Coordinates of C-alpha atoms in Angstrom, one line a residue:
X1 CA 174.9 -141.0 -49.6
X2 CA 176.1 -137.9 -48.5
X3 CA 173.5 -135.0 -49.8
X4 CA 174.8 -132.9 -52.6
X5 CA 176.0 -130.0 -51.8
X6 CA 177.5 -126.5 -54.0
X7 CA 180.4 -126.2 -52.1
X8 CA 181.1 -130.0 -52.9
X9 CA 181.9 -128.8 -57.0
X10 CA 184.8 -127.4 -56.0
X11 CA 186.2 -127.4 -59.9
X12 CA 185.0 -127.6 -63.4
X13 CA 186.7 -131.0 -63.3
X14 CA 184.9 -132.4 -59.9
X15 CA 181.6 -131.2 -61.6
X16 CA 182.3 -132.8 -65.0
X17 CA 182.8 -136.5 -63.0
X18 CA 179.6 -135.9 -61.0
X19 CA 178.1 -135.7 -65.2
X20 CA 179.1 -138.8 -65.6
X21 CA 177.8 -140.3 -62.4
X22 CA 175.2 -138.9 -63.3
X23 CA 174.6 -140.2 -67.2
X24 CA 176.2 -143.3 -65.2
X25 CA 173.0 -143.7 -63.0
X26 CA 170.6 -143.4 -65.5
X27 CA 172.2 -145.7 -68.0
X28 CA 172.4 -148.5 -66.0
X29 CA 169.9 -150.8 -64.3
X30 CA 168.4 -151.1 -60.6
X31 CA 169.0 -154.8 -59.3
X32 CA 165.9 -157.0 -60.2
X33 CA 164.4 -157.2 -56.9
X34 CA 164.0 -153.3 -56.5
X35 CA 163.1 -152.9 -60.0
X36 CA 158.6 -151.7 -60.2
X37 CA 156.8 -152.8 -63.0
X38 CA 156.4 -149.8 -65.5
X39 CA 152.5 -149.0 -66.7
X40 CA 153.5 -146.7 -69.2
X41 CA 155.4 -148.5 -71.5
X42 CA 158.3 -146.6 -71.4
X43 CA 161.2 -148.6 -72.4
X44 CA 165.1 -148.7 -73.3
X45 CA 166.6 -150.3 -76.8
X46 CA 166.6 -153.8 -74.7
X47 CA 163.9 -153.6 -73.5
X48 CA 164.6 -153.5 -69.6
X49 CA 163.3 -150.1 -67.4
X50 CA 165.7 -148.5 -65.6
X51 CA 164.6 -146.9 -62.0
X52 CA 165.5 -143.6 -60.9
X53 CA 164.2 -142.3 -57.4
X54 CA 163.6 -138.6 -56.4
X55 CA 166.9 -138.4 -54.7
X56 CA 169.3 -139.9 -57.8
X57 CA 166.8 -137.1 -60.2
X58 CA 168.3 -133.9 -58.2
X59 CA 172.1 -135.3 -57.9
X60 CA 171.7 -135.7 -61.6
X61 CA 170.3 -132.6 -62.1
X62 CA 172.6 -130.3 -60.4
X63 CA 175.2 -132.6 -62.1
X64 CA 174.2 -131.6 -65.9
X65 CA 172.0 -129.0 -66.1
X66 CA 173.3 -126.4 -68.0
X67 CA 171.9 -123.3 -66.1
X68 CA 174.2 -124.7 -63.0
X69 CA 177.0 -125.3 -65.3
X70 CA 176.6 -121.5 -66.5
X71 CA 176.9 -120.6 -63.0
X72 CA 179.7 -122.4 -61.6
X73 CA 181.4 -120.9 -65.0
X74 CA 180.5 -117.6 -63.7
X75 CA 181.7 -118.1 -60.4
X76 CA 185.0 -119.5 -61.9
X77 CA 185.6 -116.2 -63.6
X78 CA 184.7 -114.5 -60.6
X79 CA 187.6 -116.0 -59.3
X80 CA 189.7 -114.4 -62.3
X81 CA 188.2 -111.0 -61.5
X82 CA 189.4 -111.0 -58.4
X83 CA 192.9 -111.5 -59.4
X84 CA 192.6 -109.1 -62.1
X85 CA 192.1 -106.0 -59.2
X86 CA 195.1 -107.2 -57.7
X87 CA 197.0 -106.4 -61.2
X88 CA 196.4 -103.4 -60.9
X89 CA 197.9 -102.6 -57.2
X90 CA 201.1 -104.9 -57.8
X91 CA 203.9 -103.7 -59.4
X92 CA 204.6 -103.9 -63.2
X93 CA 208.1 -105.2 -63.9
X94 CA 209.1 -105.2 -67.7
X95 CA 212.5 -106.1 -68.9
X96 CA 214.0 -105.2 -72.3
X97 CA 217.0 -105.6 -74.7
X98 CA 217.8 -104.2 -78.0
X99 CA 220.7 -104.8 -80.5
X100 CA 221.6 -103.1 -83.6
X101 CA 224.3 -103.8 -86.2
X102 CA 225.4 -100.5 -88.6
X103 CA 226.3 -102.0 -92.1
X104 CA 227.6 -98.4 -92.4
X105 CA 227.6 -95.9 -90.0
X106 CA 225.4 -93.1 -90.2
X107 CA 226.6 -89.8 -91.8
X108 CA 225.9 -86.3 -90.0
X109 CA 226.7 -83.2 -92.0
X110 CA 228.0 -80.5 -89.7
X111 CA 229.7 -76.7 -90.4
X112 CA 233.2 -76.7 -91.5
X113 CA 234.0 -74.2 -89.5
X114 CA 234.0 -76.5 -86.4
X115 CA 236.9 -78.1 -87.7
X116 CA 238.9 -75.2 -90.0
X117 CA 237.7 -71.4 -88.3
X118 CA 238.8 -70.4 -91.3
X119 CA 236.7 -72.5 -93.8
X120 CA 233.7 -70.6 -95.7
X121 CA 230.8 -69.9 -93.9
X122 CA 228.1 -72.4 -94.5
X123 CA 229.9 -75.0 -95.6
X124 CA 229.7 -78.5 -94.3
X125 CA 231.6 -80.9 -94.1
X126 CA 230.9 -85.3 -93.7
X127 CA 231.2 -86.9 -89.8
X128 CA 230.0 -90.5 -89.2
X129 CA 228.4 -91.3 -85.6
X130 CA 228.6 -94.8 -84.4
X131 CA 229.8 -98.0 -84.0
X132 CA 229.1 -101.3 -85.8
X133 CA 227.5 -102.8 -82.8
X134 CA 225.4 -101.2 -80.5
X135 CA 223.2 -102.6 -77.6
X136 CA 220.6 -101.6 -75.1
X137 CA 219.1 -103.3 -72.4
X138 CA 217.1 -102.5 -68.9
X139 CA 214.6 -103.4 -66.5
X140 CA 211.8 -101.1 -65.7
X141 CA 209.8 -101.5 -62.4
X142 CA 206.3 -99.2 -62.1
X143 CA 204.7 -99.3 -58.5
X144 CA 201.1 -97.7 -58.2
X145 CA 201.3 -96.0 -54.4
X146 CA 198.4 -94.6 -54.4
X147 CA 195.2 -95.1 -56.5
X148 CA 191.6 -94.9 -55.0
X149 CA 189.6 -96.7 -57.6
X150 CA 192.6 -99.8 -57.6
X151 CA 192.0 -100.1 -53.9
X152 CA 188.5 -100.1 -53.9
X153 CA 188.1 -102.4 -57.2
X154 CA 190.2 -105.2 -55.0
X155 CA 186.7 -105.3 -52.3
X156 CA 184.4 -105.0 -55.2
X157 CA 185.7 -108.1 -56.9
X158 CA 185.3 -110.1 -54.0
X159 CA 182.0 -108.8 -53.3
X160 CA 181.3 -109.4 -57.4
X161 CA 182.2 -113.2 -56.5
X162 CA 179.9 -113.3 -53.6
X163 CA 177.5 -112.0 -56.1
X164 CA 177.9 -115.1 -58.3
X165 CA 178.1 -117.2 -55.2
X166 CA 174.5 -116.6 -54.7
X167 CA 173.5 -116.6 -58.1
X168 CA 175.0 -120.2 -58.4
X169 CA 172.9 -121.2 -55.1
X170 CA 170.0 -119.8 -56.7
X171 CA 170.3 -121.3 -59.7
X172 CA 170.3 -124.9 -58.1
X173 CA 167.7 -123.7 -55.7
X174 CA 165.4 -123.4 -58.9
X175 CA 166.9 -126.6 -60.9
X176 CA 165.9 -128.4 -57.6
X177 CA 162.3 -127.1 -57.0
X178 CA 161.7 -127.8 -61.1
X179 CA 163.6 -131.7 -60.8
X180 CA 160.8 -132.3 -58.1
X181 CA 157.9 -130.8 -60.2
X182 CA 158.9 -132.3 -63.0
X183 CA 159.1 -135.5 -61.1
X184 CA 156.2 -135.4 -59.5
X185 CA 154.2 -134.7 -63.2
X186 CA 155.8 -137.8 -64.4
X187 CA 154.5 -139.9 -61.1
X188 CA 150.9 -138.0 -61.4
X189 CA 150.5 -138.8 -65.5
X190 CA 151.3 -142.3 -64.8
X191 CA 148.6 -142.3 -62.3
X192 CA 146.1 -140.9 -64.4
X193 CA 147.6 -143.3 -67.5
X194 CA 146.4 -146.1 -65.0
X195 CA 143.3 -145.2 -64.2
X196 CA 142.1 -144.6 -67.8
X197 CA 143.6 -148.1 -68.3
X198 CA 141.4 -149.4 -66.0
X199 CA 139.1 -147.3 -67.4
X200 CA 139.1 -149.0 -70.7
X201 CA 139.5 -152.7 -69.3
X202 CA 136.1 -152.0 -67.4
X203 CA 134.4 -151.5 -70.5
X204 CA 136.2 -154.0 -72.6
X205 CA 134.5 -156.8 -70.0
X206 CA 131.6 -155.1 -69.4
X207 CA 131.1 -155.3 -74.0
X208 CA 132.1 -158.9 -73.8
X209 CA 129.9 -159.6 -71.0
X210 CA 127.0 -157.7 -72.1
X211 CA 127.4 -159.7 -76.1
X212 CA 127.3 -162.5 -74.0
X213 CA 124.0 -161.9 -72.7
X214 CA 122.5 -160.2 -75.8
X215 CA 123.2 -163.7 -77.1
X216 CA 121.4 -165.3 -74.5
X217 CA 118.8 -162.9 -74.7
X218 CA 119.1 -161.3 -71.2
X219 CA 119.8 -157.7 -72.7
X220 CA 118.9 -156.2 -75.5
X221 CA 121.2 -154.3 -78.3
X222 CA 121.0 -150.7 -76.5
X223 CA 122.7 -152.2 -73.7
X224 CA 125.4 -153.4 -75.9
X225 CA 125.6 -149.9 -78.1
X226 CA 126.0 -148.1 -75.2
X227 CA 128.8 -149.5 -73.8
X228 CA 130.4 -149.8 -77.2
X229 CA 129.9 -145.6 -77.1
X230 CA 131.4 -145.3 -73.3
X231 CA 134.0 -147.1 -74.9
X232 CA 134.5 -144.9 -78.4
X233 CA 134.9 -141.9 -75.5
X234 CA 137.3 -143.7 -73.5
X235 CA 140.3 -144.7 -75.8
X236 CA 141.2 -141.3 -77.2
X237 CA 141.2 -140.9 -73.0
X238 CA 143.8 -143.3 -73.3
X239 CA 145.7 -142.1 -75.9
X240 CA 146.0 -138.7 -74.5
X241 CA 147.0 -140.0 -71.8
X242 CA 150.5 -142.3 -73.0
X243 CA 151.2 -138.9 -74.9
X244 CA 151.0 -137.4 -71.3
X245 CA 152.7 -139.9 -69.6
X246 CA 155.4 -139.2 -72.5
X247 CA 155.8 -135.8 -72.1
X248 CA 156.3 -135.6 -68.8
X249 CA 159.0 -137.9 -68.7
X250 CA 160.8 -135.7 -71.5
X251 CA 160.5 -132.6 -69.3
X252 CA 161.6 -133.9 -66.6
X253 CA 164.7 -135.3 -68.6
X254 CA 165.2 -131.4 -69.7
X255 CA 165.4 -130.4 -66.5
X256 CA 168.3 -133.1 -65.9
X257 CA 170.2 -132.1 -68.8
X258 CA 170.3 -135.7 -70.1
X259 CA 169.7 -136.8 -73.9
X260 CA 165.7 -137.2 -74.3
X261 CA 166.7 -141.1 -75.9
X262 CA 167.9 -142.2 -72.6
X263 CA 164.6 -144.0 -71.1
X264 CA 164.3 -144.5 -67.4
X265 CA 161.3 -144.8 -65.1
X266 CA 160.5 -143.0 -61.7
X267 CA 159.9 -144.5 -58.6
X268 CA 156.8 -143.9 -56.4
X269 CA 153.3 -144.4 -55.7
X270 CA 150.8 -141.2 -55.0
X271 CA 147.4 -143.4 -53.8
X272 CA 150.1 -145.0 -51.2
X273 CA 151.7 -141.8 -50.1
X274 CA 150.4 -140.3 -46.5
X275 CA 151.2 -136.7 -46.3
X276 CA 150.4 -136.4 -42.6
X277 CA 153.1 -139.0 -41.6
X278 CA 156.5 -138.5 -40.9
X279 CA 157.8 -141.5 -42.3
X280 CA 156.6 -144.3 -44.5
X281 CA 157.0 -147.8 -44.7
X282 CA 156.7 -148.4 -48.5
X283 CA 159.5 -148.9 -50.7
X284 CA 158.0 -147.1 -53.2
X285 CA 157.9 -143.8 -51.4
X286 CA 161.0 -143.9 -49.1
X287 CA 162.6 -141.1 -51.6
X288 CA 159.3 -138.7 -51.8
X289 CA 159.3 -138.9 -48.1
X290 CA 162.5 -138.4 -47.3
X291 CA 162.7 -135.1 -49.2
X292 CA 159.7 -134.1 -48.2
X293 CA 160.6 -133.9 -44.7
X294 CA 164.1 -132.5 -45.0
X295 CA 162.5 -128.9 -44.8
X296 CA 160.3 -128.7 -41.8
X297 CA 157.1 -127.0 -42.1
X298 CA 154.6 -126.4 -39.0
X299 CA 150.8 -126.5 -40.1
X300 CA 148.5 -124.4 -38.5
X301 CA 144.8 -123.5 -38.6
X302 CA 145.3 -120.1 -37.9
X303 CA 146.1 -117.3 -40.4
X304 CA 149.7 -116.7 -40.8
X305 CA 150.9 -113.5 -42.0
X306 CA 154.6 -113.8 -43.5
X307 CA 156.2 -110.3 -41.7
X308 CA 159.2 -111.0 -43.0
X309 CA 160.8 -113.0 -46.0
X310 CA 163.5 -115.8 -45.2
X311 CA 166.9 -114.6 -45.2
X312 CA 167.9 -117.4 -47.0
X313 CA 166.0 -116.6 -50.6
X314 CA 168.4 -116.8 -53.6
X315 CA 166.6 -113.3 -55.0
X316 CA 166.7 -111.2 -51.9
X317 CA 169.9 -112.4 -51.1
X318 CA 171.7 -111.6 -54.5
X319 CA 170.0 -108.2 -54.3
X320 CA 171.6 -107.6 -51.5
X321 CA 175.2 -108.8 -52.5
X322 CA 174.6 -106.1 -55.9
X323 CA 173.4 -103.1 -53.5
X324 CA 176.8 -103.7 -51.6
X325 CA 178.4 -103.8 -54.9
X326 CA 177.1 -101.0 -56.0
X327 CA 178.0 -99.1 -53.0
X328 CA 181.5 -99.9 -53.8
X329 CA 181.2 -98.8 -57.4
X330 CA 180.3 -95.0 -55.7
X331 CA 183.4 -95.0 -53.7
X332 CA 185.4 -95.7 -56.7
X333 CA 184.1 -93.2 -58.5
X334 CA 184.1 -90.8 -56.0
X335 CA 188.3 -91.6 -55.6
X336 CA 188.4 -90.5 -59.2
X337 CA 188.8 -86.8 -58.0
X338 CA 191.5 -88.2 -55.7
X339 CA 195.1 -87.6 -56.9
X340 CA 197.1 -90.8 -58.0
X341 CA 200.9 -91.1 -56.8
X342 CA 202.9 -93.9 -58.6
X343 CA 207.0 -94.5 -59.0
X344 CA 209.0 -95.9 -61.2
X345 CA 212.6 -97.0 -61.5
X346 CA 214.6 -97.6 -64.6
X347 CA 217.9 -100.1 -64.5
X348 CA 219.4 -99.5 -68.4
X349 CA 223.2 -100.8 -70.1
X350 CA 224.3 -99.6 -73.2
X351 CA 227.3 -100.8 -74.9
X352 CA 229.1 -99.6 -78.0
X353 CA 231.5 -101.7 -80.2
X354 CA 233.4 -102.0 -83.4
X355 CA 234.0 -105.1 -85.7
X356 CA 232.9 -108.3 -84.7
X357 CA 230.1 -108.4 -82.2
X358 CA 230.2 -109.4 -78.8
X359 CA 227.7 -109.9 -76.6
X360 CA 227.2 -106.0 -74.6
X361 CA 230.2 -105.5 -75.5
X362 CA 233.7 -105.5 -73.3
X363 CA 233.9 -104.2 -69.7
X364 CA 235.7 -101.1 -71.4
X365 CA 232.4 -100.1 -73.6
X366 CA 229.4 -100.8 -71.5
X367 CA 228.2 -98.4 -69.2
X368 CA 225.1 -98.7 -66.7
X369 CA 222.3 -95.8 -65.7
X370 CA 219.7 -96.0 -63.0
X371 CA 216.7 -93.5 -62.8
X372 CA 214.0 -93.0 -59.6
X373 CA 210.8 -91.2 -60.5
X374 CA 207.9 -90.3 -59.0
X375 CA 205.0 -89.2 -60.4
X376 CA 201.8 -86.9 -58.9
X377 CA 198.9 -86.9 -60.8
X378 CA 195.8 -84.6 -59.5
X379 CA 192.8 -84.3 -62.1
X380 CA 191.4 -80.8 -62.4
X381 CA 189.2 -81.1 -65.2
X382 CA 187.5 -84.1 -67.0
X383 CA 183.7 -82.5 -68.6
X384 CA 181.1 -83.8 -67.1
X385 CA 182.1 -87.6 -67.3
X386 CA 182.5 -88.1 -63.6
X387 CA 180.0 -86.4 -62.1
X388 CA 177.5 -87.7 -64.5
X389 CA 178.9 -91.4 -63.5
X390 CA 178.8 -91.0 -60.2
X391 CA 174.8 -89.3 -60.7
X392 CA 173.9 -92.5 -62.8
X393 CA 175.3 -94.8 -60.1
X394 CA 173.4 -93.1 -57.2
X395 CA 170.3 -93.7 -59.3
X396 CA 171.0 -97.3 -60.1
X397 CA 171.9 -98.3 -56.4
X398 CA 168.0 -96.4 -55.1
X399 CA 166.6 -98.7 -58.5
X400 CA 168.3 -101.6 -56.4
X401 CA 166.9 -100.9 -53.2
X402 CA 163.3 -100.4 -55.0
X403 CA 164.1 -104.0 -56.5
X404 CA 164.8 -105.3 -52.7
X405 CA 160.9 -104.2 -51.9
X406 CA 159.1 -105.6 -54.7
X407 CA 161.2 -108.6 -54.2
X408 CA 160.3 -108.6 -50.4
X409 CA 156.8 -108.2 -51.6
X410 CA 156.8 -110.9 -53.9
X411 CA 158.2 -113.2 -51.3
X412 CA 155.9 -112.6 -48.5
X413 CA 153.2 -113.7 -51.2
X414 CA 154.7 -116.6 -52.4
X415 CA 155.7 -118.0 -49.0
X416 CA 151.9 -117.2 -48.0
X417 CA 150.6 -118.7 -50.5
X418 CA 152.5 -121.6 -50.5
X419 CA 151.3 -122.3 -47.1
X420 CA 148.1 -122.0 -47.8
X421 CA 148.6 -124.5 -50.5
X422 CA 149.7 -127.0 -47.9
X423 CA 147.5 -126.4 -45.9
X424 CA 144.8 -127.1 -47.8
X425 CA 146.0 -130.3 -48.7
X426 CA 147.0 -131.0 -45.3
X427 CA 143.3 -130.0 -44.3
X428 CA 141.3 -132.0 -47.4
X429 CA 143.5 -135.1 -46.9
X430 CA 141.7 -137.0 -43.9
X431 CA 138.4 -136.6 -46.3
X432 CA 140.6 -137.7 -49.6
X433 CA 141.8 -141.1 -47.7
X434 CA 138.6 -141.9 -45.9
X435 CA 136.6 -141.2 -49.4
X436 CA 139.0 -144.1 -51.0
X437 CA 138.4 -146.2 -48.1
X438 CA 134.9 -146.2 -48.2
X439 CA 135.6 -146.8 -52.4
X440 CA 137.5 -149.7 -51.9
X441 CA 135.5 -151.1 -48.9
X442 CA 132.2 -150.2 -51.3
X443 CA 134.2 -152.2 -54.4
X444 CA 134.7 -155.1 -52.2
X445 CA 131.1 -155.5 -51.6
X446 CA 129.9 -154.8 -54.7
X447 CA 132.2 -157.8 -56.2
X448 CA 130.8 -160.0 -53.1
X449 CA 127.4 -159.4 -53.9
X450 CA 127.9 -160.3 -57.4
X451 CA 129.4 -163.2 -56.5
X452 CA 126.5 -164.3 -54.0
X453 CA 123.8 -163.7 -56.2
X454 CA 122.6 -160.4 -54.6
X455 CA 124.3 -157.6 -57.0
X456 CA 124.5 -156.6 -60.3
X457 CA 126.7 -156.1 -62.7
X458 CA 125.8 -152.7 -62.5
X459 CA 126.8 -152.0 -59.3
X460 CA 130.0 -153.6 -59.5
X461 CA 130.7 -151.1 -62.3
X462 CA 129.8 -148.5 -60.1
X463 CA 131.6 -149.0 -57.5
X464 CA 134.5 -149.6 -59.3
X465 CA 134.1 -146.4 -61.4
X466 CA 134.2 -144.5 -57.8
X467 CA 137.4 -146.5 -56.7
X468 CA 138.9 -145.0 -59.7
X469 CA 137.7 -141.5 -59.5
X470 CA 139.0 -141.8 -55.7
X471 CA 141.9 -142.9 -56.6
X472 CA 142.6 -140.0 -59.0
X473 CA 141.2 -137.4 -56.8
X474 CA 143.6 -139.1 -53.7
X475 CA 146.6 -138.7 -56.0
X476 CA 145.9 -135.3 -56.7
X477 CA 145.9 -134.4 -53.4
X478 CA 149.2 -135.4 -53.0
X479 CA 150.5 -134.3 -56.0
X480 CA 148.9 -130.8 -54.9
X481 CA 150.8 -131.0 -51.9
X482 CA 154.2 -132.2 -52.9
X483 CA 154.1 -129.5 -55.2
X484 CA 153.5 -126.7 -52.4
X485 CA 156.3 -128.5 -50.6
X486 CA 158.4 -128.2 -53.5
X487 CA 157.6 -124.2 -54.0
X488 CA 157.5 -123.4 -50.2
X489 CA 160.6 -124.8 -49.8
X490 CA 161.9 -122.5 -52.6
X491 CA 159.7 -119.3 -51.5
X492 CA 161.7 -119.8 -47.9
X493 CA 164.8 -120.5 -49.4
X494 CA 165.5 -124.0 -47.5
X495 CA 165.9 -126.5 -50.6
X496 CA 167.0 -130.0 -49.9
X497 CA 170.1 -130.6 -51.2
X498 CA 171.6 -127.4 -51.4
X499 CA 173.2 -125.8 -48.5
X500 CA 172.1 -122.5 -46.9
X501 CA 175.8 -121.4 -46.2
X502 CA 177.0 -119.6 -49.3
X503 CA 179.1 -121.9 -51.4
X504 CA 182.5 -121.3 -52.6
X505 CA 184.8 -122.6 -54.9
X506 CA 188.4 -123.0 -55.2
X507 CA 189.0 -121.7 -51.9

């Protein structure tokens, strides 16, 4: 399957079908022979688990989580801003038409004397004005020449999208890097939810099989209380430990923006995982590996100082796209003391006519006007307004490039100290898998001993208790360094799955 990829969700639409692949994915089961057998009894309504590897968890995730829905949202309006500075460079074309009907025509008063020289001075005689039907019509067509802040606004929208670009890479940069946490605190709980289950069973045989001797006689009742009170302390162990297990999986299923009733399980084994490798052969960890190795990363014993942050960080790279955008926003106010030239041209009929209306009239009692204007407008005097906008943006753009250092800062620490991070998992992990060796290779002789009449049940116990506590520590280790993985990948801005070109949409 092809990874996903930001520039793949090229609509709203194409990113509502991958929400129901992904719902799709989750709701349905894995084929029974690469179905895993479930320890935390975590089940769907019928009963039957569903598996859903590291891989399927991030399409799924960028799929339906809502912060990457937000964003593409975002971007899509970016879109619409850009259009939106074009408006205001192309002409504006208006059209009108206008017809009134006189139920009687108007009456002007007016002096006598214009009609009779000799009439009275002052008085004033009745004229009507008009026809019955009168219309007006036109088309008006306004053409901005010349307008600083328009021409400007059309860059800074498409530098506002580029903005949103990176915000929407960021965004699944981050949904990505929490998907794998979250999945690896699912994998790690489960671990631990085993261990204390073995825990328990331990003790359970151990109280049967010390009764059994306390009734032959062998041990006395102190033997017996005392594993009865190991195994009082265990099972609230246990307990905590299914209410772990559980809430894991529900914040992992957060992060994947799917209903928290939909039950699934994950798919992987920490004691089986080898970090050193470069590949594994179990099933169970194809999907960790695989994603684990999609960002390269060179250990090294020597110190590494970080001199400069990746280039391909979702923070440093938006700050960058809002200092260019800010730039812009100084030229355009700057072109505010810059005259504007703009022309306009009028196309008007009017038609006059008595009785019965036709439509504008007859040939004989419509007449047509055209007007060409142009129009010079300089600004002299506004207050203060401009010159304090253009201070305030001068300020905010030096606040930007303050923001770019502490962010630089900030990633040279994180990247440095996610190396160190995997490196010291790198560096404990021969002693981790050599310490459960020895466990298991001490467990095995223990039992055999037992078994031969040379062991106790003592030491079988023993050795099994340090099987288990190697086993836990061995899984931390891992989940330790997945985790580093997951945040160094981030810190250097190379996540799987998303791509390190900036997206686009509806291109």
């Amino acid at each position: 399957m092809k990874d996903f990829r930001i520039s793949a969700c090229r609509s709203i639409a194409a990113c509502t079908v991958m929400l129901m692949v992904g719902l799709i994915i989750t709701a349905m089961a894995i084929p029974a022979e690469g179905q895993v057998t479930d320890t935390t009894g975590v089940s769907d309504v019928i009963g039957q688990q569903k598996i859903l590897t590291l891989t399927e968890a991030i399409d799924v995730a960028l799929a339906n989580n809502s912060e990457v829905k937000r964003s593409l949202l975002s971007l899509k309006s970016a879109d619409e801003q850009v259009r939106l500075a074009w408006s205001e460079v192309l002409p504006d074309i208006s059209g009108s038409a206008t017809y009134t009907r006189n139920l009687e025509i108007p009456v002007n008063f007016v002096p006598a004397q214009f009609f009779d020289p000799e009439a009275p001075s002052g008085e004033l005689v009745p004229l009507q004005f008009g026809t019955d039907n009168n219309w007006q019509g036109g088309v008006s067509v306004s053409q901005t020449l010349f307008r600083g802040e328009a021409i400007i606004g059309i860059g800074s929208s498409k530098v506002y999208k580029a903005v949103q670009s990176e915000n929407l890479r960021a965004t699944a940069q981050q949904i990505v890097t929490q998907t794998r946490i979250a999945y690896y605190n699912v994998l790690v709980a489960k671990e631990q939810l085993r261990l204390q289950q073995a825990t328990v069973e331990r003790l359970e045989r151990n109280l049967e099989e010390n009764r059994a001797r306390q009734k032959a006689g062998l041990v006395d009742e102190y033997s017996v209380l005392q594993v009865e009170v190991q195994l009082g302390n265990e099972r609230p162990q246990l307990t905590r430990a299914r209410y772990a297990v559980d809430e894991a999986y529900r914040e992992l299923a957060v992060v994947l923006g799917i209903p928290l009733d939909i039950k699934f399980t994950v798919q992987g084994n920490l004691n089986k995982f080898d970090i050193t490798s470069q590949q594994t052969e179990d099933q169970l960890n194809r999907n960790l590996k695989r994603v684990d190795k999609m960002t390269p990363y060179q250990y090294t014993k020597e110190p590494v100082m970080v001199e400069k942050a990746a280039d391909l960080r979702g923070d440093v790279r938006i700050l960058e796209q809002q200092n260019q955008l800010k730039m812009r926003e100084i030229k355009a106010i700057k072109s505010r003391f810059l005259p504007t030239l703009s022309a306009n041209y009028n196309l008007n009929w009017t038609a006059a006519q008595a009785g019965n209306p036709v439509f504008f009239g007859t040939q004989d009692s419509r007449a047509r006007s055209q007007t060409l204007g142009f129009t010079l407008s300089l600004p002299i005097f506004e207050g203060f307004e401009r010159s304090a906008n253009l201070s305030i943006a001068q300020i905010e753009k030096k606040d930007l490039e303050e923001q770019q250092r502490a962010v630089l800062r900030s990633a040279k620490n994180e990247i440095q100290s996610a190396r160190e991070g995997l490196d010291q998992a790198i560096e404990t992990a021969p002693a981790r898998k050599e310490a459960l060796r020895l466990a298991q290779e001490g467990y095995s002789r223990a039992r055999a001993r037992l078994e031969n009449g040379l062991g106790s049940q003592l030491d079988v116990t023993n050795a099994e208790l340090q099987l288990r506590q190697a086993e836990a520590n061995y899984a931390q280790m891992v989940f330790s360094y997945l985790s580093a993985k997951a945040r160094y990948d981030l810190a250097v801005g190379m996540v799987p799955f998303v791509d390190g070109d900036q997206p686009t949409l509806n291109d």
